[in-house]
PDB file of C-alpha atoms and ligand atoms in Angstrom:
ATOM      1  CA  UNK A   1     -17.535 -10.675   1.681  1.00 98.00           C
ATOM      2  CA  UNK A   2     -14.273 -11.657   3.466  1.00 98.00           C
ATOM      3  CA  UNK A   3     -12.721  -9.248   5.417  1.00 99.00           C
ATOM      4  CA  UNK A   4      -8.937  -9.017   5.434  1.00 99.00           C
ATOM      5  CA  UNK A   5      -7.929  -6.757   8.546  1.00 98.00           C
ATOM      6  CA  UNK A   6      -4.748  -4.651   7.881  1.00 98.00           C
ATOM      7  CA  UNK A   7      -1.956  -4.773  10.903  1.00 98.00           C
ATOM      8  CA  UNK A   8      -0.713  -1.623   8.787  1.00 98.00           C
ATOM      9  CA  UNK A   9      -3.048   0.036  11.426  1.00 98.00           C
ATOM     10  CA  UNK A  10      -2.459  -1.587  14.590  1.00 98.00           C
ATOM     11  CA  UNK A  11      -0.796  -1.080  17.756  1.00 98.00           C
ATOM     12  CA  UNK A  12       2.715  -2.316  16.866  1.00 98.00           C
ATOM     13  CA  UNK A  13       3.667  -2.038  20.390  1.00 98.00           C
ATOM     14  CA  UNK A  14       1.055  -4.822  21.113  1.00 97.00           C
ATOM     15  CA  UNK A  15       0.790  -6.934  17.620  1.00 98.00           C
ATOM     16  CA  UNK A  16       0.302  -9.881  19.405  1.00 98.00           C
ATOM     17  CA  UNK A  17      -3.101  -8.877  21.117  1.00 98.00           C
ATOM     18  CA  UNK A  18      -4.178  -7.113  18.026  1.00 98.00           C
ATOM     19  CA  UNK A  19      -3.363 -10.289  16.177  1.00 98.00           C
ATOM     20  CA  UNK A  20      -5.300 -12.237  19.227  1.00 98.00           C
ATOM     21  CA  UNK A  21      -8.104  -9.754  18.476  1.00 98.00           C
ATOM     22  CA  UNK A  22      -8.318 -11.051  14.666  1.00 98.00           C
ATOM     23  CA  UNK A  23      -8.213 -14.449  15.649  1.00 98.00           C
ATOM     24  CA  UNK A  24     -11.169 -14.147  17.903  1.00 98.00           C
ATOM     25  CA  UNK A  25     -13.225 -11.912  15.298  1.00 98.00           C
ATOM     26  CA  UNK A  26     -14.942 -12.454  12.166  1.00 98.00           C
ATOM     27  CA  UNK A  27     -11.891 -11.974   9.645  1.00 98.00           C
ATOM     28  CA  UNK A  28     -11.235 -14.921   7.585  1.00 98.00           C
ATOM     29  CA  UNK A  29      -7.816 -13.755   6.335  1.00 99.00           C
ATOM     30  CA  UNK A  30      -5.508 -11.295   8.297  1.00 99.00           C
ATOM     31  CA  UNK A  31      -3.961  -8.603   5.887  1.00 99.00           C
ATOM     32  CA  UNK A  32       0.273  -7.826   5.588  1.00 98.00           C
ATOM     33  CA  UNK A  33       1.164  -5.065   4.183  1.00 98.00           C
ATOM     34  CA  UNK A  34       5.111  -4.758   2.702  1.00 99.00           C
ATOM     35  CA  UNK A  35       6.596  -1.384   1.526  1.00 98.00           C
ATOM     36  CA  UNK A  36      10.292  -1.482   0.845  1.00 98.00           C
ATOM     37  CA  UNK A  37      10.431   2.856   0.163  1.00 98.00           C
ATOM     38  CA  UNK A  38      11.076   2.206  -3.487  1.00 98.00           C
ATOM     39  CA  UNK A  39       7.971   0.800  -5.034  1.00 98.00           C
ATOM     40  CA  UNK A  40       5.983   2.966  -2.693  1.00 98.00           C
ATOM     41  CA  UNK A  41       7.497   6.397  -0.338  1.00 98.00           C
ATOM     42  CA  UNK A  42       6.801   4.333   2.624  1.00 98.00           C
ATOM     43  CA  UNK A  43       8.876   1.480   4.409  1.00 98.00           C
ATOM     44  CA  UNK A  44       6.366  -0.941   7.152  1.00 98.00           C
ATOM     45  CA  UNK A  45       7.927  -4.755   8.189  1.00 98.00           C
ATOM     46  CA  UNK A  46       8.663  -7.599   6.521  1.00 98.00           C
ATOM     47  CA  UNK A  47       9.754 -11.149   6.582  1.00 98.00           C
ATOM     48  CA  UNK A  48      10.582 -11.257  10.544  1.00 98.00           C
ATOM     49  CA  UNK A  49       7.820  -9.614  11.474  1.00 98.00           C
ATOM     50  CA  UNK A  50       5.539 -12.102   9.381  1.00 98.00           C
ATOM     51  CA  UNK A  51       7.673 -15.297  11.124  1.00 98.00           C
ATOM     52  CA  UNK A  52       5.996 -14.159  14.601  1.00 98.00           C
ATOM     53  CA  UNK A  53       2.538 -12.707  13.594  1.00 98.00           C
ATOM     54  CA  UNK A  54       2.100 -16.457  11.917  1.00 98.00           C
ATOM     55  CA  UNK A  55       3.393 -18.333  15.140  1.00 98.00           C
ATOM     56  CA  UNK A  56      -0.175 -16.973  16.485  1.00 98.00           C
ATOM     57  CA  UNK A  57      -1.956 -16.293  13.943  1.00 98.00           C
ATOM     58  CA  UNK A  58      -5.525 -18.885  12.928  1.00 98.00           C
ATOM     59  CA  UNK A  59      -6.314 -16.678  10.363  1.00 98.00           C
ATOM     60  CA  UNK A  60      -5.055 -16.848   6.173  1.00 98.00           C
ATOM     61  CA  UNK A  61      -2.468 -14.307   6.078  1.00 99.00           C
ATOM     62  CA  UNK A  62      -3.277 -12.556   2.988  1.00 99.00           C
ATOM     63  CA  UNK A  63       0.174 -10.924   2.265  1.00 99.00           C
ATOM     64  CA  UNK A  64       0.640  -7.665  -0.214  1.00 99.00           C
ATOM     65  CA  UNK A  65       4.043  -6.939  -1.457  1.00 99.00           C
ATOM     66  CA  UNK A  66       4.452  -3.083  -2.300  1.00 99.00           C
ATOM     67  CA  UNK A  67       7.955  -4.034  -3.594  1.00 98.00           C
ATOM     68  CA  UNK A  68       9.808  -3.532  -6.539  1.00 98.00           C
ATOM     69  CA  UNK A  69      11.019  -6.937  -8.209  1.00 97.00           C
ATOM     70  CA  UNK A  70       9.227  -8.878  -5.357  1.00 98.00           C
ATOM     71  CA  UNK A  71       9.896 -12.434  -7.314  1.00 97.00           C
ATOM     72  CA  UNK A  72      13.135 -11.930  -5.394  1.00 98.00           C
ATOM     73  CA  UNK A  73      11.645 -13.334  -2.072  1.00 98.00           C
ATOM     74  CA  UNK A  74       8.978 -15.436  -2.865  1.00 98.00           C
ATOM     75  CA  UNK A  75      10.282 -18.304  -1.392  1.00 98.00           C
ATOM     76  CA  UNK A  76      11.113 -16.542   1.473  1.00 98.00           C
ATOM     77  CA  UNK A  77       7.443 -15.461   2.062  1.00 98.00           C
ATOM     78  CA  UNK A  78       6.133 -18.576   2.173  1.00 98.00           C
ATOM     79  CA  UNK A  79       8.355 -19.838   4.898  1.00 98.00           C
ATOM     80  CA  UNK A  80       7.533 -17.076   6.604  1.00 98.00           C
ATOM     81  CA  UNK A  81       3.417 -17.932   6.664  1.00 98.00           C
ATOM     82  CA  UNK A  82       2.497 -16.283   3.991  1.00 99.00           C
ATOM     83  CA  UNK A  83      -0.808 -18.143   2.247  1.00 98.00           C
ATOM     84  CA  UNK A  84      -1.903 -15.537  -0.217  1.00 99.00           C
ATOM     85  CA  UNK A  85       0.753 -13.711  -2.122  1.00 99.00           C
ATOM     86  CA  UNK A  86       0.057 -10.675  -4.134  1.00 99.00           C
ATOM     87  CA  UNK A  87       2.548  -8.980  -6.045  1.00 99.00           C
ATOM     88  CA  UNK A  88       1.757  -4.989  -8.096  1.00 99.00           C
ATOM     89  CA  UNK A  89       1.756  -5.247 -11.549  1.00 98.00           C
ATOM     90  CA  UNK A  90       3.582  -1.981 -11.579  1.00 98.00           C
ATOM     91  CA  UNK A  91       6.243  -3.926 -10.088  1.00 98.00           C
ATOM     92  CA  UNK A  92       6.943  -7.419 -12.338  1.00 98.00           C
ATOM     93  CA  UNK A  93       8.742  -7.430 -15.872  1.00 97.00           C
ATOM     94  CA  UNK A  94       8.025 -10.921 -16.212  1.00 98.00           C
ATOM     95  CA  UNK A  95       4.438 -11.285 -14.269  1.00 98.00           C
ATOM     96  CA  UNK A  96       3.743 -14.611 -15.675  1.00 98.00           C
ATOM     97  CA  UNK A  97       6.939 -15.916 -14.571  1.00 98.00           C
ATOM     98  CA  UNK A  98       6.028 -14.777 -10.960  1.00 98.00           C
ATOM     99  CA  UNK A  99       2.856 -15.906 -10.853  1.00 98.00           C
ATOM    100  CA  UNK A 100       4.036 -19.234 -11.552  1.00 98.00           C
ATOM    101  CA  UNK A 101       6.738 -19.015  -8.916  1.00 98.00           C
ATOM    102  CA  UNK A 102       4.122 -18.390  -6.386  1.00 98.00           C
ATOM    103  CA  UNK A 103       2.045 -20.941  -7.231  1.00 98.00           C
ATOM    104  CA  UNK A 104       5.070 -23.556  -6.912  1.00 98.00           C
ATOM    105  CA  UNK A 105       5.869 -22.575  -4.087  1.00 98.00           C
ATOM    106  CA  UNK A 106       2.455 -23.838  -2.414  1.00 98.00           C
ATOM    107  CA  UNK A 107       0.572 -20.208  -2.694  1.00 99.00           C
ATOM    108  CA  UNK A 108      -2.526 -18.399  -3.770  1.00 98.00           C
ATOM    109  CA  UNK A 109      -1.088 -15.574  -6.433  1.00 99.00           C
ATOM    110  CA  UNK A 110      -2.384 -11.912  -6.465  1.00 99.00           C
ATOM    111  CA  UNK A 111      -1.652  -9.608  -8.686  1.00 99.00           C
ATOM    112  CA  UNK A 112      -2.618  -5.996  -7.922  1.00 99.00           C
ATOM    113  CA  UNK A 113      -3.393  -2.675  -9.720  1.00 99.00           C
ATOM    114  CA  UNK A 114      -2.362   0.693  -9.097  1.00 98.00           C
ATOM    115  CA  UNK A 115      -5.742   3.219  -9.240  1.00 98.00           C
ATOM    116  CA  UNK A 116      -4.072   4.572 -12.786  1.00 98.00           C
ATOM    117  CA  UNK A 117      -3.516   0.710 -13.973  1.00 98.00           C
ATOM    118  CA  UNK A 118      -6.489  -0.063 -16.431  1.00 98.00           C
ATOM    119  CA  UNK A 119      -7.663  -3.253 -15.963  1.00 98.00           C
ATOM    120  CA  UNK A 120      -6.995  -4.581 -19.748  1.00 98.00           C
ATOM    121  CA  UNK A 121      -3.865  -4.610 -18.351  1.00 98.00           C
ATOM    122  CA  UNK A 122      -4.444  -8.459 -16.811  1.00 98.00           C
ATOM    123  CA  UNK A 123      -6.386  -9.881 -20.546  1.00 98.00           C
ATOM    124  CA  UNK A 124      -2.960 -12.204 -20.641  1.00 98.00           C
ATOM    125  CA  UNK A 125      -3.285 -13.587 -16.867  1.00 98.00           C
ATOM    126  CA  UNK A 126      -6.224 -13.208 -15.466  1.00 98.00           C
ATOM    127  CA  UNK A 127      -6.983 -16.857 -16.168  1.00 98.00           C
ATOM    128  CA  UNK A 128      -3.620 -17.652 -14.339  1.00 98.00           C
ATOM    129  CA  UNK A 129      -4.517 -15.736 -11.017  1.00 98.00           C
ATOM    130  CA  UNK A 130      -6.572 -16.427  -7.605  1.00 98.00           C
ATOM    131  CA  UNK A 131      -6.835 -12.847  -6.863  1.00 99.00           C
ATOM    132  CA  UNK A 132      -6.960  -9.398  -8.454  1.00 99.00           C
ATOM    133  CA  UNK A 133      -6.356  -6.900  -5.496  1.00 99.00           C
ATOM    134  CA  UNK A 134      -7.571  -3.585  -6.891  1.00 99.00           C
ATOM    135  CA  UNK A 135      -5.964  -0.648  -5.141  1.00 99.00           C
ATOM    136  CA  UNK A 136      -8.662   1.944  -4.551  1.00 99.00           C
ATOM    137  CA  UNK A 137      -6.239   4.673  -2.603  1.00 98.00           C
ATOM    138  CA  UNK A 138      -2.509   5.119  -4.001  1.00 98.00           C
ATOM    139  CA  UNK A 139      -0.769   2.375  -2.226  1.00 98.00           C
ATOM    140  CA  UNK A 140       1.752   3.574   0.380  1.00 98.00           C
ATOM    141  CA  UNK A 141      -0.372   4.823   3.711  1.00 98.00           C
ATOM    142  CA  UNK A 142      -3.412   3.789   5.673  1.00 98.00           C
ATOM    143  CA  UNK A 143      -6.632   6.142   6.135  1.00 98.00           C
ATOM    144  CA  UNK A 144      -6.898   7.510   2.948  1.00 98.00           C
ATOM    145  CA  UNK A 145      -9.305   8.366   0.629  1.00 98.00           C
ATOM    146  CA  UNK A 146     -11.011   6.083  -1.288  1.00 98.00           C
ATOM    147  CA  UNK A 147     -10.819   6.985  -5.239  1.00 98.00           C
ATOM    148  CA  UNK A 148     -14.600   6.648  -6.614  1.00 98.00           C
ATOM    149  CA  UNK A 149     -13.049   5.149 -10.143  1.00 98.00           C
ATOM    150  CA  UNK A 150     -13.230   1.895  -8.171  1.00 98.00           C
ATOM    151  CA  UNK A 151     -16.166   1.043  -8.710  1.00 98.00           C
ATOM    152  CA  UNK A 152     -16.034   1.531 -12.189  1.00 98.00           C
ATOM    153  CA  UNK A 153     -12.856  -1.346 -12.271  1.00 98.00           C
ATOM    154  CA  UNK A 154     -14.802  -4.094 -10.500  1.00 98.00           C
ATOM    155  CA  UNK A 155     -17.525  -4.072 -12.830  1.00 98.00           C
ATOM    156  CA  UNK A 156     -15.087  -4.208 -15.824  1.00 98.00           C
ATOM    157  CA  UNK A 157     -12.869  -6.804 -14.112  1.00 98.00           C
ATOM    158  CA  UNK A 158     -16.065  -9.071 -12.997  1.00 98.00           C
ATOM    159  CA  UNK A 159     -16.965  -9.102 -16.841  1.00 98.00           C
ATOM    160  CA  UNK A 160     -13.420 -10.220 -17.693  1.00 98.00           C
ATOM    161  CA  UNK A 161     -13.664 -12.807 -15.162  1.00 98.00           C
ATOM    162  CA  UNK A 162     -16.815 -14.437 -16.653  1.00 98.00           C
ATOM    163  CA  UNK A 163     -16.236 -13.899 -19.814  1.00 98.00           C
ATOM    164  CA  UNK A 164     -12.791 -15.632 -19.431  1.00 97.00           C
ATOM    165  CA  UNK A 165     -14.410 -18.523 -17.035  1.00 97.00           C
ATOM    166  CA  UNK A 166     -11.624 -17.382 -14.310  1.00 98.00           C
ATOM    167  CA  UNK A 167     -11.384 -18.600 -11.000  1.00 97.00           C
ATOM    168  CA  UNK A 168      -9.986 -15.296  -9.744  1.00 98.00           C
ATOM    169  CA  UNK A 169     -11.613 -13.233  -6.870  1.00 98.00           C
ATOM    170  CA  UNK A 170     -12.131  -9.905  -6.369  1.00 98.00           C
ATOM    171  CA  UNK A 171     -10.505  -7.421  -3.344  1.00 99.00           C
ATOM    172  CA  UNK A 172     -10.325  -3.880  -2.968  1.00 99.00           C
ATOM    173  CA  UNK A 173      -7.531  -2.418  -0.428  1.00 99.00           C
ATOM    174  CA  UNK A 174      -8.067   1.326   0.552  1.00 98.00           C
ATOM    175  CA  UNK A 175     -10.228   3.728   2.565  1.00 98.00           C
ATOM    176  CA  UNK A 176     -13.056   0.940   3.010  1.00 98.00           C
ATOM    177  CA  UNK A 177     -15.770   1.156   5.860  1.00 98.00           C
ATOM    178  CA  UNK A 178     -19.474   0.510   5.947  1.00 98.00           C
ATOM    179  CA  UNK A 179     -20.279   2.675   2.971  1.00 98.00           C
ATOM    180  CA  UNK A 180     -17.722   2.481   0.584  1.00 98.00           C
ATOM    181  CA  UNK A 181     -18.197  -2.107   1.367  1.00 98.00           C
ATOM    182  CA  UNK A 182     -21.806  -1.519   1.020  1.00 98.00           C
ATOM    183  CA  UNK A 183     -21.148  -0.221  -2.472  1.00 98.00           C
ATOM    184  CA  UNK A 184     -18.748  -2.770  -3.603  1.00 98.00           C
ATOM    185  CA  UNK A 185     -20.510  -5.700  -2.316  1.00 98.00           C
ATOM    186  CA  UNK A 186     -23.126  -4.600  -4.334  1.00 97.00           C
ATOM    187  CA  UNK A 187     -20.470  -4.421  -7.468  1.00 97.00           C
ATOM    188  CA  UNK A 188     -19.845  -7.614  -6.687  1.00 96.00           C
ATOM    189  CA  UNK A 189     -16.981  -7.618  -4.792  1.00 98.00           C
ATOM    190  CA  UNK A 190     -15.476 -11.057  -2.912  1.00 98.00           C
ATOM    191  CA  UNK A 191     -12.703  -9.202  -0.197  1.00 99.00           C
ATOM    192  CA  UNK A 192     -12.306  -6.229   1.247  1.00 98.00           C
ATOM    193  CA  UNK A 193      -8.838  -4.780   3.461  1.00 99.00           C
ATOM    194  CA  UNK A 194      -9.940  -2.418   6.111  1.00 98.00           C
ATOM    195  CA  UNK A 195      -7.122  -1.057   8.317  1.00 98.00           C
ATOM    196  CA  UNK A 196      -7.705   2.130   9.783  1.00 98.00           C
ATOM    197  CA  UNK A 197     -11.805   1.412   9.831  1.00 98.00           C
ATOM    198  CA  UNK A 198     -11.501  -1.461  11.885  1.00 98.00           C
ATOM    199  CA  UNK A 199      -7.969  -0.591  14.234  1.00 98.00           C
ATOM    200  CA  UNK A 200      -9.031   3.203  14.258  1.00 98.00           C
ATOM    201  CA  UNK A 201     -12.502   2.349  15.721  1.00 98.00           C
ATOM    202  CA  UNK A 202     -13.514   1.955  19.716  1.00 98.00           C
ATOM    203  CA  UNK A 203     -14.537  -1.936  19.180  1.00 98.00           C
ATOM    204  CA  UNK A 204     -12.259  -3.224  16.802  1.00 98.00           C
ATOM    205  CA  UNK A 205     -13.569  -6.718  16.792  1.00 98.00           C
ATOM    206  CA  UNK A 206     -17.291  -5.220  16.676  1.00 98.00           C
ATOM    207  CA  UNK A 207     -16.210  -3.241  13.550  1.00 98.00           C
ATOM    208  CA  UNK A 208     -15.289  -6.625  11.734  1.00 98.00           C
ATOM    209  CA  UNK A 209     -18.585  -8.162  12.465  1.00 98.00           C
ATOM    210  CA  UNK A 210     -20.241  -5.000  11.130  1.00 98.00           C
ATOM    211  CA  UNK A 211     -18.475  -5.238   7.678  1.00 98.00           C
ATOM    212  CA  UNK A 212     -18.927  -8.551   8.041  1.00 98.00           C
ATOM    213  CA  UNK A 213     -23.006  -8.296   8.046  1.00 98.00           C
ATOM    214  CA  UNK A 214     -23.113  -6.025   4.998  1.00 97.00           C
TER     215      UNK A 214
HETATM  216  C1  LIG B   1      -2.125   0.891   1.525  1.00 73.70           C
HETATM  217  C2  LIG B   1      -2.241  -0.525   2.000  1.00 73.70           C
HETATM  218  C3  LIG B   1      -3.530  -0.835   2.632  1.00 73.70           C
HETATM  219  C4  LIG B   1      -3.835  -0.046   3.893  1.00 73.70           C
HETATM  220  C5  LIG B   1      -5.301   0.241   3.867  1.00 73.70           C
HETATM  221  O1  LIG B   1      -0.972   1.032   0.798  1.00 73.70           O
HETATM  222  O2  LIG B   1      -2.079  -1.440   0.905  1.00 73.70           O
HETATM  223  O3  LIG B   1      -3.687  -2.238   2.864  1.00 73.70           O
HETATM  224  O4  LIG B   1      -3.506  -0.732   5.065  1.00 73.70           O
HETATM  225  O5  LIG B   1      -5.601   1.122   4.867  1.00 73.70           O
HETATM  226  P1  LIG B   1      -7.003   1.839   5.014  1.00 73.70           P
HETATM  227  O6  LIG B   1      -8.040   0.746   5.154  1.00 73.70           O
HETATM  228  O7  LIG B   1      -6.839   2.655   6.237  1.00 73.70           O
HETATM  229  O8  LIG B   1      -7.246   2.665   3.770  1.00 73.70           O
HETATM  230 ZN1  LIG B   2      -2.636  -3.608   1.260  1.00 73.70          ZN
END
């Protein structure tokens, strides 16, 4: 699987080590989390913040927009580094038209669920998408719980996927660590965003390379 760090849960004191750390580690794609205290009751960074992570940064910065109306700054995010966009469902009137933005603008698109979002919800795009990001905690805070339901969702959305010959991969964001990744690699799973597993732990950097080897 590919592991997508979340900076949600570093040191923001030190990002630049932390984001050193990444680069030297396992992670293929670094993970940016935006809340904007509407969409979600929390408020993290945004587009400056994202400017100087991807002055260092080797990694794909896999970025996840908690934000209501985010088609407002897609340009924006992809001067700022961003490589993977993913926008909430919850969050687009006119997902299609989004999704096409991004993808004009030189990015990957995501679109991601809430844990009450079914997952017929993506029958009209899920031919249109690189990645479905599958929330499996409410989206908002790191180091919570991860909702068991999950599992559930990837096997329906992997049969949508083949059965509509789409491209689209599959990541789950919230409360992962060894056991909860063991169980969704085996659900088939292509990404998983750990942040307070992997920034929470003694060996960082050791933590990776153990998700990694599931
Ligand atoms: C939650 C964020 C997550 C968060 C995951 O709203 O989207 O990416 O950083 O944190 P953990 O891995 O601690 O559940
Ligand atoms: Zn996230």
């Amino acid at each position: 699987m590919i592991i997508s760090p979340s900076v949600l849960s570093a040191n923001f004191l030190e990002l630049g080590k932390d984001v050193e750390m990444l680069n030297e580690s396992q992670a293929e794609w670094i993970h940016f989390d935006v809340m904007d205290g509407m969409f979600v009751p929390n408020i993290s960074f945004g587009l400056p913040v994202l400017q100087h992570v991807n002055k260092i940064a080797k990694k794909v910065l896999d970025v996840h927009l908690m934000i209501e109306d985010p088609g407002r700054y897609i340009d924006a995010f992809k001067q700022a580094g961003a490589e993977i966009l993913t926008v909430h469902y919850e969050a687009c009137t006119h997902l299609h038209r989004t999704v096409q933005q991004i993808h004009q603008s030189g990015m990957k698109a995501g679109v991601s669920l809430n844990p009450h979002t079914p997952i017929s919800v993506l029958e009209e795009i899920i031919e249109d998408v690189d990645v479905v990001l599958l929330m499996s905690v409410n989206p908002g805070f790191g180091g919570q719980k991860f909702i068991e339901r999950t599992y559930d969702k990837v096997k329906q959305l992997k049969a949508m996927i083949v059965e509509r010959n789409s491209k689209a991969i599959i990541e789950i964001d919230g409360g992962v660590n060894l056991e909860t990744g063991a169980k969704l690699k085996e659900c088939g799973v292509d990404a998983v965003v750990a942040g307070s597993f992997v920034f929470n732990s003694e060996n960082p950097s050791e933590t990776i390379a153990k998700l990694k080897a599931l």
